[in-house]
C-alpha cells in the first residue's frame, strides 16, 4: 500500500477518523495489551462487535491493527453488523461519528450483484449508493467480494429435457456447449472434508420481480441429490439461489442448473461474475482480493 511513503513525510493519520466494519473484533483487548491497537476504539452503540469465543477469527481486530500500523495517529471506530440492513446502519453511524474513511471486509452472498444501484430500485446497492452520494467527503473502501478463479459465467444454453429428483424439466443448462465443448448438463466440482461448499447462482433478471425460476442441484456421481438451492433468506423475487453443505469425504460432485428460457442467464453488464455483493454501489472504492499463483 506504500504506507511508508506517507510516513516518510510525517503523515500518520492525525485528525482522521477511520471506521472499520467487520464481523468480529473479539481480539481487541489482547491487541491493545500488546500495543498493536490504541487504548481507545469507538464502538458503534448499535453493533459494538463480538465478545471473545473459542476459535474466533477476529477479522475486525486484524483490520483495526492494519489501519493502526499504517496510520497510528488516526482515531479508530468499529461496527459489527449481523445483516445487510445493519451494515447500512453502520455506514450511517460512522458518518454521524465523523468518519473520514470507512472500510469493510464483509460480503453478503445472495445480494443483487447485477443491480447498478439507482436510488429508486430498492436494492442493497442503492442503499449504499444513497449514503456515498450524500457524503462525498468520506472515502468508502468496500469489500465487494471476489471468487477469483472459483466461478462460472456463461449464457444460458438450453439442453434437452432431464429428470432430477423425480421432476422432469423441459430443458437443462448445457454447460458443455457454454464452454465450447461437447454437450454436458453438469458442472463438476471438487469438495473437501473441512471446507463448506456454498454455491451461489445468480442471473440478471430485475431485482424483486424475476419471472424466471432456476433450480440448482448438487448431486453425486450416482445421481443422488445431496442439496437443492433455495432463495436467500428475506429475499422475494430476487434472481438468486444458493445452498450450504459439508461433505464427509472428498468427492466429485455435480451442479445442475434447471430449467429456464434461453434468455434467463445472460452476460452481466460490466461487473462480471467474479465480483459480487456491494460491487455495484456508486462513489465507493471497490477492494477485491484474490489468490495469485506464481
PDB file of N, CA and C in Angstrom, residues 171-219:
ATOM      1  N   UNK A 171     -35.971 -28.230 -20.040  1.00  0.00           N
ATOM      2  CA  UNK A 171     -34.612 -28.009 -20.528  1.00  0.00           C
ATOM      3  C   UNK A 171     -33.648 -27.992 -19.359  1.00  0.00           C
ATOM      4  N   UNK A 172     -32.408 -28.287 -19.651  1.00  0.00           N
ATOM      5  CA  UNK A 172     -31.367 -28.314 -18.635  1.00  0.00           C
ATOM      6  C   UNK A 172     -30.179 -27.537 -19.180  1.00  0.00           C
ATOM      7  N   UNK A 173     -29.536 -26.747 -18.333  1.00  0.00           N
ATOM      8  CA  UNK A 173     -28.388 -25.954 -18.760  1.00  0.00           C
ATOM      9  C   UNK A 173     -27.323 -26.848 -19.388  1.00  0.00           C
ATOM     10  N   UNK A 174     -26.893 -26.510 -20.593  1.00  0.00           N
ATOM     11  CA  UNK A 174     -25.836 -27.253 -21.276  1.00  0.00           C
ATOM     12  C   UNK A 174     -24.500 -26.588 -20.977  1.00  0.00           C
ATOM     13  N   UNK A 175     -23.858 -27.027 -19.899  1.00  0.00           N
ATOM     14  CA  UNK A 175     -22.583 -26.446 -19.510  1.00  0.00           C
ATOM     15  C   UNK A 175     -21.507 -26.713 -20.556  1.00  0.00           C
ATOM     16  N   UNK A 176     -21.562 -27.899 -21.174  1.00  0.00           N
ATOM     17  CA  UNK A 176     -20.559 -28.232 -22.178  1.00  0.00           C
ATOM     18  C   UNK A 176     -20.575 -27.266 -23.342  1.00  0.00           C
ATOM     19  N   UNK A 177     -21.770 -27.026 -23.911  1.00  0.00           N
ATOM     20  CA  UNK A 177     -21.888 -26.081 -25.014  1.00  0.00           C
ATOM     21  C   UNK A 177     -21.486 -24.679 -24.581  1.00  0.00           C
ATOM     22  N   UNK A 178     -21.832 -24.305 -23.363  1.00  0.00           N
ATOM     23  CA  UNK A 178     -21.466 -22.978 -22.866  1.00  0.00           C
ATOM     24  C   UNK A 178     -19.959 -22.794 -22.809  1.00  0.00           C
ATOM     25  N   UNK A 179     -19.234 -23.893 -22.620  1.00  0.00           N
ATOM     26  CA  UNK A 179     -17.773 -23.844 -22.564  1.00  0.00           C
ATOM     27  C   UNK A 179     -17.126 -24.122 -23.913  1.00  0.00           C
ATOM     28  N   UNK A 180     -17.959 -24.282 -24.962  1.00  0.00           N
ATOM     29  CA  UNK A 180     -17.414 -24.580 -26.275  1.00  0.00           C
ATOM     30  C   UNK A 180     -16.958 -26.014 -26.407  1.00  0.00           C
ATOM     31  N   UNK A 181     -17.525 -26.904 -25.597  1.00  0.00           N
ATOM     32  CA  UNK A 181     -17.145 -28.309 -25.601  1.00  0.00           C
ATOM     33  C   UNK A 181     -18.357 -29.163 -25.932  1.00  0.00           C
ATOM     34  N   UNK A 182     -18.217 -30.471 -25.774  1.00  0.00           N
ATOM     35  CA  UNK A 182     -19.335 -31.373 -26.028  1.00  0.00           C
ATOM     36  C   UNK A 182     -20.447 -31.128 -25.013  1.00  0.00           C
ATOM     37  N   UNK A 183     -21.681 -31.418 -25.419  1.00  0.00           N
ATOM     38  CA  UNK A 183     -22.830 -31.184 -24.549  1.00  0.00           C
ATOM     39  C   UNK A 183     -22.688 -31.926 -23.223  1.00  0.00           C
ATOM     40  N   UNK A 184     -23.023 -31.242 -22.148  1.00  0.00           N
ATOM     41  CA  UNK A 184     -22.995 -31.841 -20.813  1.00  0.00           C
ATOM     42  C   UNK A 184     -23.859 -30.991 -19.893  1.00  0.00           C
ATOM     43  N   UNK A 185     -24.842 -31.616 -19.252  1.00  0.00           N
ATOM     44  CA  UNK A 185     -25.734 -30.846 -18.377  1.00  0.00           C
ATOM     45  C   UNK A 185     -25.267 -30.878 -16.929  1.00  0.00           C
ATOM     46  N   UNK A 186     -23.957 -30.922 -16.741  1.00  0.00           N
ATOM     47  CA  UNK A 186     -23.409 -30.921 -15.395  1.00  0.00           C
ATOM     48  C   UNK A 186     -22.105 -30.135 -15.363  1.00  0.00           C
ATOM     49  N   UNK A 187     -21.806 -29.610 -14.202  1.00  0.00           N
ATOM     50  CA  UNK A 187     -20.569 -28.864 -13.979  1.00  0.00           C
ATOM     51  C   UNK A 187     -19.858 -29.516 -12.792  1.00  0.00           C
ATOM     52  N   UNK A 188     -18.789 -30.285 -13.027  1.00  0.00           N
ATOM     53  CA  UNK A 188     -18.118 -30.988 -11.922  1.00  0.00           C
ATOM     54  C   UNK A 188     -17.414 -30.012 -10.983  1.00  0.00           C
ATOM     55  N   UNK A 189     -17.507 -30.276  -9.704  1.00  0.00           N
ATOM     56  CA  UNK A 189     -16.796 -29.501  -8.694  1.00  0.00           C
ATOM     57  C   UNK A 189     -16.180 -30.465  -7.687  1.00  0.00           C
ATOM     58  N   UNK A 190     -15.069 -30.061  -7.098  1.00  0.00           N
ATOM     59  CA  UNK A 190     -14.412 -30.868  -6.075  1.00  0.00           C
ATOM     60  C   UNK A 190     -14.727 -30.301  -4.704  1.00  0.00           C
ATOM     61  N   UNK A 191     -15.107 -31.161  -3.795  1.00  0.00           N
ATOM     62  CA  UNK A 191     -15.457 -30.734  -2.441  1.00  0.00           C
ATOM     63  C   UNK A 191     -14.495 -31.360  -1.442  1.00  0.00           C
ATOM     64  N   UNK A 192     -14.279 -30.641  -0.353  1.00  0.00           N
ATOM     65  CA  UNK A 192     -13.309 -31.074   0.642  1.00  0.00           C
ATOM     66  C   UNK A 192     -13.975 -31.293   1.994  1.00  0.00           C
ATOM     67  N   UNK A 193     -13.367 -32.147   2.784  1.00  0.00           N
ATOM     68  CA  UNK A 193     -13.944 -32.556   4.059  1.00  0.00           C
ATOM     69  C   UNK A 193     -14.159 -31.386   5.007  1.00  0.00           C
ATOM     70  N   UNK A 194     -13.196 -30.493   5.090  1.00  0.00           N
ATOM     71  CA  UNK A 194     -13.222 -29.450   6.118  1.00  0.00           C
ATOM     72  C   UNK A 194     -13.678 -28.087   5.613  1.00  0.00           C
ATOM     73  N   UNK A 195     -14.000 -27.978   4.326  1.00  0.00           N
ATOM     74  CA  UNK A 195     -14.345 -26.679   3.754  1.00  0.00           C
ATOM     75  C   UNK A 195     -15.811 -26.677   3.332  1.00  0.00           C
ATOM     76  N   UNK A 196     -16.631 -25.756   3.840  1.00  0.00           N
ATOM     77  CA  UNK A 196     -18.032 -25.704   3.415  1.00  0.00           C
ATOM     78  C   UNK A 196     -18.134 -25.307   1.953  1.00  0.00           C
ATOM     79  N   UNK A 197     -19.106 -25.861   1.278  1.00  0.00           N
ATOM     80  CA  UNK A 197     -19.339 -25.585  -0.139  1.00  0.00           C
ATOM     81  C   UNK A 197     -20.579 -24.710  -0.239  1.00  0.00           C
ATOM     82  N   UNK A 198     -20.418 -23.485  -0.734  1.00  0.00           N
ATOM     83  CA  UNK A 198     -21.525 -22.526  -0.781  1.00  0.00           C
ATOM     84  C   UNK A 198     -21.679 -22.008  -2.212  1.00  0.00           C
ATOM     85  N   UNK A 199     -22.292 -22.776  -3.101  1.00  0.00           N
ATOM     86  CA  UNK A 199     -22.517 -22.271  -4.456  1.00  0.00           C
ATOM     87  C   UNK A 199     -23.637 -21.243  -4.476  1.00  0.00           C
ATOM     88  N   UNK A 200     -23.453 -20.202  -5.253  1.00  0.00           N
ATOM     89  CA  UNK A 200     -24.468 -19.156  -5.399  1.00  0.00           C
ATOM     90  C   UNK A 200     -24.738 -18.975  -6.882  1.00  0.00           C
ATOM     91  N   UNK A 201     -25.974 -19.162  -7.290  1.00  0.00           N
ATOM     92  CA  UNK A 201     -26.385 -18.985  -8.678  1.00  0.00           C
ATOM     93  C   UNK A 201     -27.121 -17.661  -8.800  1.00  0.00           C
ATOM     94  N   UNK A 202     -26.656 -16.797  -9.693  1.00  0.00           N
ATOM     95  CA  UNK A 202     -27.309 -15.508  -9.910  1.00  0.00           C
ATOM     96  C   UNK A 202     -27.556 -15.303 -11.395  1.00  0.00           C
ATOM     97  N   UNK A 203     -28.654 -14.655 -11.707  1.00  0.00           N
ATOM     98  CA  UNK A 203     -28.929 -14.272 -13.084  1.00  0.00           C
ATOM     99  C   UNK A 203     -29.547 -12.888 -13.079  1.00  0.00           C
ATOM    100  N   UNK A 204     -29.436 -12.191 -14.212  1.00  0.00           N
ATOM    101  CA  UNK A 204     -29.730 -10.758 -14.170  1.00  0.00           C
ATOM    102  C   UNK A 204     -31.147 -10.408 -14.600  1.00  0.00           C
ATOM    103  N   UNK A 205     -32.122 -11.011 -13.951  1.00  0.00           N
ATOM    104  CA  UNK A 205     -33.493 -10.536 -14.045  1.00  0.00           C
ATOM    105  C   UNK A 205     -33.652  -9.326 -13.125  1.00  0.00           C
ATOM    106  N   UNK A 206     -34.698  -8.521 -13.332  1.00  0.00           N
ATOM    107  CA  UNK A 206     -34.888  -7.346 -12.474  1.00  0.00           C
ATOM    108  C   UNK A 206     -35.044  -7.734 -11.009  1.00  0.00           C
ATOM    109  N   UNK A 207     -34.414  -6.982 -10.144  1.00  0.00           N
ATOM    110  CA  UNK A 207     -34.498  -7.222  -8.712  1.00  0.00           C
ATOM    111  C   UNK A 207     -35.940  -7.109  -8.231  1.00  0.00           C
ATOM    112  N   UNK A 208     -36.401  -8.118  -7.489  1.00  0.00           N
ATOM    113  CA  UNK A 208     -37.722  -8.079  -6.893  1.00  0.00           C
ATOM    114  C   UNK A 208     -38.847  -8.521  -7.794  1.00  0.00           C
ATOM    115  N   UNK A 209     -38.561  -8.784  -9.077  1.00  0.00           N
ATOM    116  CA  UNK A 209     -39.645  -9.169  -9.978  1.00  0.00           C
ATOM    117  C   UNK A 209     -39.178 -10.187 -11.008  1.00  0.00           C
ATOM    118  N   UNK A 210     -38.271 -11.071 -10.609  1.00  0.00           N
ATOM    119  CA  UNK A 210     -37.791 -12.060 -11.560  1.00  0.00           C
ATOM    120  C   UNK A 210     -38.919 -12.994 -11.982  1.00  0.00           C
ATOM    121  N   UNK A 211     -39.046 -13.206 -13.273  1.00  0.00           N
ATOM    122  CA  UNK A 211     -40.079 -14.084 -13.803  1.00  0.00           C
ATOM    123  C   UNK A 211     -39.535 -15.478 -14.079  1.00  0.00           C
ATOM    124  N   UNK A 212     -38.234 -15.629 -14.079  1.00  0.00           N
ATOM    125  CA  UNK A 212     -37.607 -16.908 -14.399  1.00  0.00           C
ATOM    126  C   UNK A 212     -37.279 -17.669 -13.122  1.00  0.00           C
ATOM    127  N   UNK A 213     -37.502 -18.964 -13.145  1.00  0.00           N
ATOM    128  CA  UNK A 213     -37.201 -19.804 -11.996  1.00  0.00           C
ATOM    129  C   UNK A 213     -36.148 -20.836 -12.382  1.00  0.00           C
ATOM    130  N   UNK A 214     -34.991 -20.718 -11.776  1.00  0.00           N
ATOM    131  CA  UNK A 214     -33.923 -21.685 -11.975  1.00  0.00           C
ATOM    132  C   UNK A 214     -33.824 -22.567 -10.739  1.00  0.00           C
ATOM    133  N   UNK A 215     -33.470 -23.817 -10.933  1.00  0.00           N
ATOM    134  CA  UNK A 215     -33.297 -24.739  -9.817  1.00  0.00           C
ATOM    135  C   UNK A 215     -31.853 -25.215  -9.812  1.00  0.00           C
ATOM    136  N   UNK A 216     -31.224 -25.157  -8.653  1.00  0.00           N
ATOM    137  CA  UNK A 216     -29.821 -25.529  -8.502  1.00  0.00           C
ATOM    138  C   UNK A 216     -29.746 -26.810  -7.681  1.00  0.00           C
ATOM    139  N   UNK A 217     -29.106 -27.848  -8.235  1.00  0.00           N
ATOM    140  CA  UNK A 217     -28.975 -29.122  -7.534  1.00  0.00           C
ATOM    141  C   UNK A 217     -27.512 -29.487  -7.350  1.00  0.00           C
ATOM    142  N   UNK A 218     -27.229 -30.148  -6.247  1.00  0.00           N
ATOM    143  CA  UNK A 218     -25.941 -30.795  -6.037  1.00  0.00           C
ATOM    144  C   UNK A 218     -26.204 -32.291  -6.007  1.00  0.00           C
ATOM    145  N   UNK A 219     -25.580 -33.031  -6.909  1.00  0.00           N
ATOM    146  CA  UNK A 219     -25.765 -34.480  -6.962  1.00  0.00           C
ATOM    147  C   UNK A 219     -24.407 -35.156  -6.971  1.00  0.00           C
TER     148      UNK A 219
END
